[in-house]
Short mmCIF file of C-alpha atoms in Angstrom, two decimals:
data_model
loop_
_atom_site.label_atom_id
_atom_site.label_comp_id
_atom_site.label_asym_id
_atom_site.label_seq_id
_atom_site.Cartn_x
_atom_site.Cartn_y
_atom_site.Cartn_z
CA UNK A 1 -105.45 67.19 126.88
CA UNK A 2 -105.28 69.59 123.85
CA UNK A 3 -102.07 67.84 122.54
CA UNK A 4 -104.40 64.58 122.64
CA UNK A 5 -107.54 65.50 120.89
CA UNK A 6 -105.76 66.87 118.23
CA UNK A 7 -103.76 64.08 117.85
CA UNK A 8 -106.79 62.20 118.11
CA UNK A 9 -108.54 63.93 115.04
CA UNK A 10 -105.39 63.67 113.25
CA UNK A 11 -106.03 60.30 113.10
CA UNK A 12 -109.71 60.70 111.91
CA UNK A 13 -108.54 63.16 109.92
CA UNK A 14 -106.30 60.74 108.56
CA UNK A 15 -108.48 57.91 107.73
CA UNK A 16 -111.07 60.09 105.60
CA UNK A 17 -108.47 61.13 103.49
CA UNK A 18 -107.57 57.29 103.10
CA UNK A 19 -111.02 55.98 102.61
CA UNK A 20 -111.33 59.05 100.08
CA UNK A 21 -108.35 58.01 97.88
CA UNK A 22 -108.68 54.18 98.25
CA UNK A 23 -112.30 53.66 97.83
CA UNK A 24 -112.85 56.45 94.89
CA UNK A 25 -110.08 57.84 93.17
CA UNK A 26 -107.40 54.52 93.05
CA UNK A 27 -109.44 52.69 91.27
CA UNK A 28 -110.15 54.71 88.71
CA UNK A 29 -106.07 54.98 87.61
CA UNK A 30 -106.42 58.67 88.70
CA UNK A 31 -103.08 60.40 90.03
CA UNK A 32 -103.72 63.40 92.28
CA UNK A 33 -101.61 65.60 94.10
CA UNK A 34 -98.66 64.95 96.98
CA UNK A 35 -97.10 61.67 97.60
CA UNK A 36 -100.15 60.13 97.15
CA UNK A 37 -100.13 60.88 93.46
CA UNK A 38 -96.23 60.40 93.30
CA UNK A 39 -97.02 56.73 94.78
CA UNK A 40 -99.96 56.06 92.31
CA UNK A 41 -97.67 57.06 89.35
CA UNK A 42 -94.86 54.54 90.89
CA UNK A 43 -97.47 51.66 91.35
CA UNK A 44 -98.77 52.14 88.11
CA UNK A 45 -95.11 52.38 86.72
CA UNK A 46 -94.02 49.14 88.01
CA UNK A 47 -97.34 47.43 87.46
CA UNK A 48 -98.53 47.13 91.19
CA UNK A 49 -94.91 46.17 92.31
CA UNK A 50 -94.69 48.60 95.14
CA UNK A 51 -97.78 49.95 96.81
CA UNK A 52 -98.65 53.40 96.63
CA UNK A 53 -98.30 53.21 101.24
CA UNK A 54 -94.63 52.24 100.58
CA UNK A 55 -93.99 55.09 98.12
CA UNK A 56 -95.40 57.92 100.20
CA UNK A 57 -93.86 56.65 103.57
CA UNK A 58 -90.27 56.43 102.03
CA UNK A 59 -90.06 59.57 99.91
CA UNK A 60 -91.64 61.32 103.43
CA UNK A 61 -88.80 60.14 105.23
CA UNK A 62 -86.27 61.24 102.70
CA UNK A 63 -87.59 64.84 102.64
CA UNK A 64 -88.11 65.33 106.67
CA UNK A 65 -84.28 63.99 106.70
CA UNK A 66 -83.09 66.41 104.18
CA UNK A 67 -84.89 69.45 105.55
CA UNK A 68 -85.07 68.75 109.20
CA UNK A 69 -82.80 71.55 110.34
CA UNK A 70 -84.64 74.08 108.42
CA UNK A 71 -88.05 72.90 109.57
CA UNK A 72 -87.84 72.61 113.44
CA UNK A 73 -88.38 69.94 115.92
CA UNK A 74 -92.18 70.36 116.49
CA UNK A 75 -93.24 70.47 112.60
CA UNK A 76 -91.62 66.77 112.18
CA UNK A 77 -92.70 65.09 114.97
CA UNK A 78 -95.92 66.33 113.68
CA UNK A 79 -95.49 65.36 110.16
CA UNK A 80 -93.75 61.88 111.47
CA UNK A 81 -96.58 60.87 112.98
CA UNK A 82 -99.55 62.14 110.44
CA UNK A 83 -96.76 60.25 107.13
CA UNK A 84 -96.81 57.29 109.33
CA UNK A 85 -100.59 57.31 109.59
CA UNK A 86 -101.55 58.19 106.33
CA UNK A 87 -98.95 55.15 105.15
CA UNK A 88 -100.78 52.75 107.87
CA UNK A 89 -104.09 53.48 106.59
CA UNK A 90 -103.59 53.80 102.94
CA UNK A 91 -101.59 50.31 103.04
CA UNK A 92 -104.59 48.53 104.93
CA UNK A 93 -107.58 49.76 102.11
CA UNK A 94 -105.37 49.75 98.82
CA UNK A 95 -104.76 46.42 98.35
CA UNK A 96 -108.56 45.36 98.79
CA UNK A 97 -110.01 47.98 96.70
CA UNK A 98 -107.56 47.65 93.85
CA UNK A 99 -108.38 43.54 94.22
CA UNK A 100 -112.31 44.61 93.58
CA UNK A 101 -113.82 46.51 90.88
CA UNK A 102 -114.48 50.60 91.34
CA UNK A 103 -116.98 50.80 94.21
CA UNK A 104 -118.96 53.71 91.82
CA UNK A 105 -118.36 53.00 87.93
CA UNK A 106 -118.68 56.11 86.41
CA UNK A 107 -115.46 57.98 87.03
CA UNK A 108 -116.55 61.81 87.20
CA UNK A 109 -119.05 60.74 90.24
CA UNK A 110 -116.46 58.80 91.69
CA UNK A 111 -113.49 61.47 91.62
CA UNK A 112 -116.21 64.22 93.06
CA UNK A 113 -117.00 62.06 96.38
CA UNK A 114 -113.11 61.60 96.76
CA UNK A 115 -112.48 64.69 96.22
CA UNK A 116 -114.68 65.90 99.15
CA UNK A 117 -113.89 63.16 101.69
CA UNK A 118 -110.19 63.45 101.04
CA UNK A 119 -110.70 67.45 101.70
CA UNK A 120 -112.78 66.99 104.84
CA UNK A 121 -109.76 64.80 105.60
CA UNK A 122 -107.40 67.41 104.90
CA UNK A 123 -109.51 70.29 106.30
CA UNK A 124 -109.85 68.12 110.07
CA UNK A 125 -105.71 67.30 109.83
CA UNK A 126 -105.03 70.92 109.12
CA UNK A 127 -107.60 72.36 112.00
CA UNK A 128 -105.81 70.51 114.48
CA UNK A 129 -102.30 71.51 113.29
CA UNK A 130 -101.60 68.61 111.89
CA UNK A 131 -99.89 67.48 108.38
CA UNK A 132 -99.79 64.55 106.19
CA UNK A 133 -96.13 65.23 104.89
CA UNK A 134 -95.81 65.61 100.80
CA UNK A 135 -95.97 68.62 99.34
CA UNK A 136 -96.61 70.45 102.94
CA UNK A 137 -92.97 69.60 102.83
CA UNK A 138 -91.94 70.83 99.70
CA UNK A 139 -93.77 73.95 100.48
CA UNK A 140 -92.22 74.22 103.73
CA UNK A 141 -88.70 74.11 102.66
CA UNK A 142 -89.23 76.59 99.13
CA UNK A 143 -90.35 78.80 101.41
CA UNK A 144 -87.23 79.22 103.41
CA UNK A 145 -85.22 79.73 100.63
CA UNK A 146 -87.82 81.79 98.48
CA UNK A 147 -90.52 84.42 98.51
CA UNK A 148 -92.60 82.00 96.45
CA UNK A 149 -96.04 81.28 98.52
CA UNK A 150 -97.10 77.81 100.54
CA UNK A 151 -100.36 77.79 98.14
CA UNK A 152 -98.57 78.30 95.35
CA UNK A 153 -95.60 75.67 95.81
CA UNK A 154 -98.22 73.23 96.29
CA UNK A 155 -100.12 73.85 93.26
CA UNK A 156 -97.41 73.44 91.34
CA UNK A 157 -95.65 70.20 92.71
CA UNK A 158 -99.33 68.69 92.31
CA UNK A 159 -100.28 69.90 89.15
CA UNK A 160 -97.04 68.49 87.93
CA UNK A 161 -97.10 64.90 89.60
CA UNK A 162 -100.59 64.54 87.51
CA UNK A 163 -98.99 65.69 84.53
CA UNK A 164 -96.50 63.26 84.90
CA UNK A 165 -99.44 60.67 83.72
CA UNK A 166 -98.94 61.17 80.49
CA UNK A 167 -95.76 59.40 81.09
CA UNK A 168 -96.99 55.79 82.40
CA UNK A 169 -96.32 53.26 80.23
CA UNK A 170 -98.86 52.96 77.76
CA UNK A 171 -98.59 50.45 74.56
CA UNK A 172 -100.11 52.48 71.60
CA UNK A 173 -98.83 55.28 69.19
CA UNK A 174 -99.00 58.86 70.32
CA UNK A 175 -102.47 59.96 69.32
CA UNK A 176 -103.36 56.96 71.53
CA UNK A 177 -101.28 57.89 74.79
CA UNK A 178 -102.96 61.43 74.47
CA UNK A 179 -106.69 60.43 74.22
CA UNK A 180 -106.03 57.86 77.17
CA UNK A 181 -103.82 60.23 79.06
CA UNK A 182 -105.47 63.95 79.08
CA UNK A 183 -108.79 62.83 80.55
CA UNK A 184 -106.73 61.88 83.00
CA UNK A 185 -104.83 64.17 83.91
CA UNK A 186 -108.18 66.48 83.53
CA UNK A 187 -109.88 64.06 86.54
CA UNK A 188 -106.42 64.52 88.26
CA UNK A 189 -106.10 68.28 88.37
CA UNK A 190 -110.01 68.54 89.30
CA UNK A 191 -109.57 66.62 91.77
CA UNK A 192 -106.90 68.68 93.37
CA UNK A 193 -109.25 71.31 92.87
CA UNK A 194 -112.17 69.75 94.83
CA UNK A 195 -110.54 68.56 97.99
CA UNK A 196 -108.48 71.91 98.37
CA UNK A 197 -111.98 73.44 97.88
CA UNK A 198 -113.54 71.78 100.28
CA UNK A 199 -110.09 72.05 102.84
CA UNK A 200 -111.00 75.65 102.52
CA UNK A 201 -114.33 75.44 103.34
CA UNK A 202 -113.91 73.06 106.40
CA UNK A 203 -110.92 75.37 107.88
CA UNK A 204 -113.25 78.49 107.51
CA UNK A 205 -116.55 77.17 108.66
CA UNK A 206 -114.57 75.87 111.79
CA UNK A 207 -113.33 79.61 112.59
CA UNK A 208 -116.12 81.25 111.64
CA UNK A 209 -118.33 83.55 114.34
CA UNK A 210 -120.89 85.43 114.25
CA UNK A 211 -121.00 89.58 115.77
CA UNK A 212 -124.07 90.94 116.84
CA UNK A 213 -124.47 94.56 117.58
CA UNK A 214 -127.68 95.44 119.70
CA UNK A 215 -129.19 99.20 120.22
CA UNK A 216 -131.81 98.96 122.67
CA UNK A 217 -133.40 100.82 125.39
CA UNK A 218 -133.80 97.59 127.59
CA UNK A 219 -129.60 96.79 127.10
CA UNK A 220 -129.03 96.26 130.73
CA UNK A 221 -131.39 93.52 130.62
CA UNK A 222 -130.42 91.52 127.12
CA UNK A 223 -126.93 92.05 128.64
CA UNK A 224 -127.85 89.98 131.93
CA UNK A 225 -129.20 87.83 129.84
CA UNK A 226 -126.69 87.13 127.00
CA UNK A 227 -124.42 86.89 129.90
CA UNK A 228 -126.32 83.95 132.02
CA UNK A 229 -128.28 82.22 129.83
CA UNK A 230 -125.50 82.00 126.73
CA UNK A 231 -122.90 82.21 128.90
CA UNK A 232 -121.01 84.52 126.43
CA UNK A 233 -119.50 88.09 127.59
CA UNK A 234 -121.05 91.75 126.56
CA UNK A 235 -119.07 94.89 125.83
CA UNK A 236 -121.17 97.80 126.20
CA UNK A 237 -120.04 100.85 124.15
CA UNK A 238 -121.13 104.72 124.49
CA UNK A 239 -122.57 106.20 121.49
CA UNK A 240 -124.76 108.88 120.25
CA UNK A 241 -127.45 108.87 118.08
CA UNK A 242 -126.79 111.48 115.55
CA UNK A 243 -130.45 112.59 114.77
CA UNK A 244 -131.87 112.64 118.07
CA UNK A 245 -128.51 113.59 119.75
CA UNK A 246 -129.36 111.22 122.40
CA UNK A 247 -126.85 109.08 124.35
CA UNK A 248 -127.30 105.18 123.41
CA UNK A 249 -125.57 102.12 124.74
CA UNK A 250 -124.37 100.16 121.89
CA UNK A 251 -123.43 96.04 123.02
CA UNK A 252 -121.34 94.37 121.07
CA UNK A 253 -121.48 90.50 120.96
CA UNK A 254 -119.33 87.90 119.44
CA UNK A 255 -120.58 83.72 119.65
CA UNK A 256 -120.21 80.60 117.71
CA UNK A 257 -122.15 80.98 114.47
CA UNK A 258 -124.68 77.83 116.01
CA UNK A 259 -125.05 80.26 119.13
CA UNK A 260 -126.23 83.03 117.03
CA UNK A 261 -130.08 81.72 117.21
CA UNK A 262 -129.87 81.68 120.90
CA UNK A 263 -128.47 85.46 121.08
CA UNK A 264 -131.52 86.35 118.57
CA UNK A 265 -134.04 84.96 121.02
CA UNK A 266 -133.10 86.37 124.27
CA UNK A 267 -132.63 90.15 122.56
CA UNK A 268 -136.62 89.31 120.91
CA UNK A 269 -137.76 87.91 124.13
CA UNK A 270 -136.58 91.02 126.19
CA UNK A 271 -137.10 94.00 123.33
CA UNK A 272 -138.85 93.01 120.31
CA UNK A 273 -138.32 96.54 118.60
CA UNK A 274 -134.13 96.15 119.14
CA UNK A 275 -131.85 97.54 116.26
CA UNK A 276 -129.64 94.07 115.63
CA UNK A 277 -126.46 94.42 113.35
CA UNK A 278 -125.56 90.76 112.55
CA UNK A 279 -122.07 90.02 110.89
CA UNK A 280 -120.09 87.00 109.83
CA UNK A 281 -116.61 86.95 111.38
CA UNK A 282 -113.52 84.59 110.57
CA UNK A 283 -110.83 84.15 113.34
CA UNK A 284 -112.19 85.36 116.77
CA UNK A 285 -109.21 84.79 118.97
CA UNK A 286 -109.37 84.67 123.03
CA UNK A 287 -111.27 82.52 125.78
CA UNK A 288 -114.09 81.24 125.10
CA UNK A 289 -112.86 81.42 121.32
CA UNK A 290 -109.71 79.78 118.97
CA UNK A 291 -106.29 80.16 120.32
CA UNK A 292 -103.99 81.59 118.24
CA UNK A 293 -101.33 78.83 116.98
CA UNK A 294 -98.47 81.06 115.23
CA UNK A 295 -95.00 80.53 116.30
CA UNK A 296 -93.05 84.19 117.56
CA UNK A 297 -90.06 84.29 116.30
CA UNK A 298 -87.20 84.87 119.06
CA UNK A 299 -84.75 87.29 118.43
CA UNK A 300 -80.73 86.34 119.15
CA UNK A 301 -79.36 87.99 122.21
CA UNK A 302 -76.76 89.90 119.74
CA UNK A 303 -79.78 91.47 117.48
CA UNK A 304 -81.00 92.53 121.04
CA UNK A 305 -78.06 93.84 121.88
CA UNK A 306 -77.79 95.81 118.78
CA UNK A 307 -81.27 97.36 118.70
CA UNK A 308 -81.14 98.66 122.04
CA UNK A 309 -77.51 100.04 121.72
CA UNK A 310 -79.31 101.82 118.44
#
């Protein structure tokens, strides 16, 4: 069941970040990042001879060939099936919006809301452990070979497939290529910025919690209460006030950030005069919570061996 709602919001994943390059940044001639942008710059190459869809689904399959081995069974099915959709879905809106004029004119608008449904797009794909191929890749693969960061191989890769603009064909001298081609380029690389902003913000917000910690006289009570009515677990802690060198009962409570209201009222309704400690938390891990979704690696039998002989 897991397996199937995340492949499910893949594929909703999936078809934001279509709508969001189709609808608002195609149109505009703008190349962004991954083989979305390497597809762009080979439609635009060959003057709308080969879709951007038929780019990015071949060059895909190339690199999950080439680096299978090195990338494991799991991570291509994976990216297999999130290439294939992003193909499907990019092939079904290109061809109408590139038929019809810019659905918003002026291009800065237009790049900004593509920018933030492609990276809601990203941000849901990447949630469920999911991947649209590209430069996730490329990243991927440097990475086995290098010490040179995911983040930072995929800055690169698409900061240089929007440079490569400036390299379209383009009738004109060379003071002409450069005022048509930098405010490209410009929308391009701020457009990588805004959808990996909002990718970050989306993956984030998803594992974000909130930790109460409640000093109270009446702590049996708001524990009861946290416990039945928001259905979320207490750990009571021993403590010691250091002024009054009295013996407290500290409870420590972690919920969903859209909980935390909830927690707030039943402490108030119980003991208005409670000492509250409210915190933000990222990555709260265990039932009830996220479940953690890191590979272990497994040792060989030899290394084994070898350590326990040492």
């Amino acid at each position: 069941m897991n397996n199937a709602r995340d492949y499910l919001m893949i594929i909703v994943g999936l078809i934001f970040y279509a709508v969001g390059f189709c609808t608002f940044i195609l149109p505009h001639s703008i190349v962004v990042g991954g083989m979305a942008g390497l597809g762009t710059l080979i439609y635009f190459a060959t003057g709308g001879l080969i879709p951007v869809a038929v780019t990015m689904y071949t060059v895909n399959l190339m690199l999950i060939a080439g680096g299978y081995k090195a990338l494991g069974r799991q991570f291509v099915l994976r990216t297999i099936f999130g290439a294939t959709g992003a193909s499907v879905f990019v092939g079904l809106l290109e061809g109408y919006f590139m038929a019809h004029p810019p659905l918003i004119a002026d291009t800065a608008m237009s790049i900004v809301l593509g920018g933030i449904i492609m990276g809601m797009g990203i941000g849901t794909i990447y949630i469920h452990n999911g991947t649209s191929g590209g430069t996730d890749i490329v990243a991927a693969l440097v990475t086995k070979v290098s010490n040179v960061s995911v983040g930072r191989t995929m800055m690169i890769v698409d900061m240089s497939i929007v440079g490569m603009t400036f390299f379209l064909p383009f009738e004109g001298d060379m003071e002409a290529r450069i005022q048509e081609s930098v405010p490209r380029i410009l929308y391009g690389w701020v457009t990588i910025f805004i959808y990996s902003y909002m990718t970050d913000i989306l993956i984030n917000s998803n594992r974000q919690a909130t930790q109460f910690t409640i000093f109270s006289h009446h702590w049996q009570e708001i524990a009861n209460a946290v416990n039945q009515e928001a259905h979320r677990g207490v750990t009571v802690i021993d403590g010691q006030g250091w002024y009054s060198k009295q013996n407290v009962k500290i409870l420590m409570v972690w919920c969903r950030k859209i909980e935390s209201v909830t927690i707030f009222r039943i402490i108030k309704s119980i003991d208005p005069d409670a000492f509250i400690s409210q915190g933000n938390v990222n990555g709260v891990y265990g039932k009830g919570f996220d479940v953690m979704k890191v590979k272990i690696k497994k040792h060989s039998h030899e290394e084994h061996s070898s350590d326990t002989g040492n």
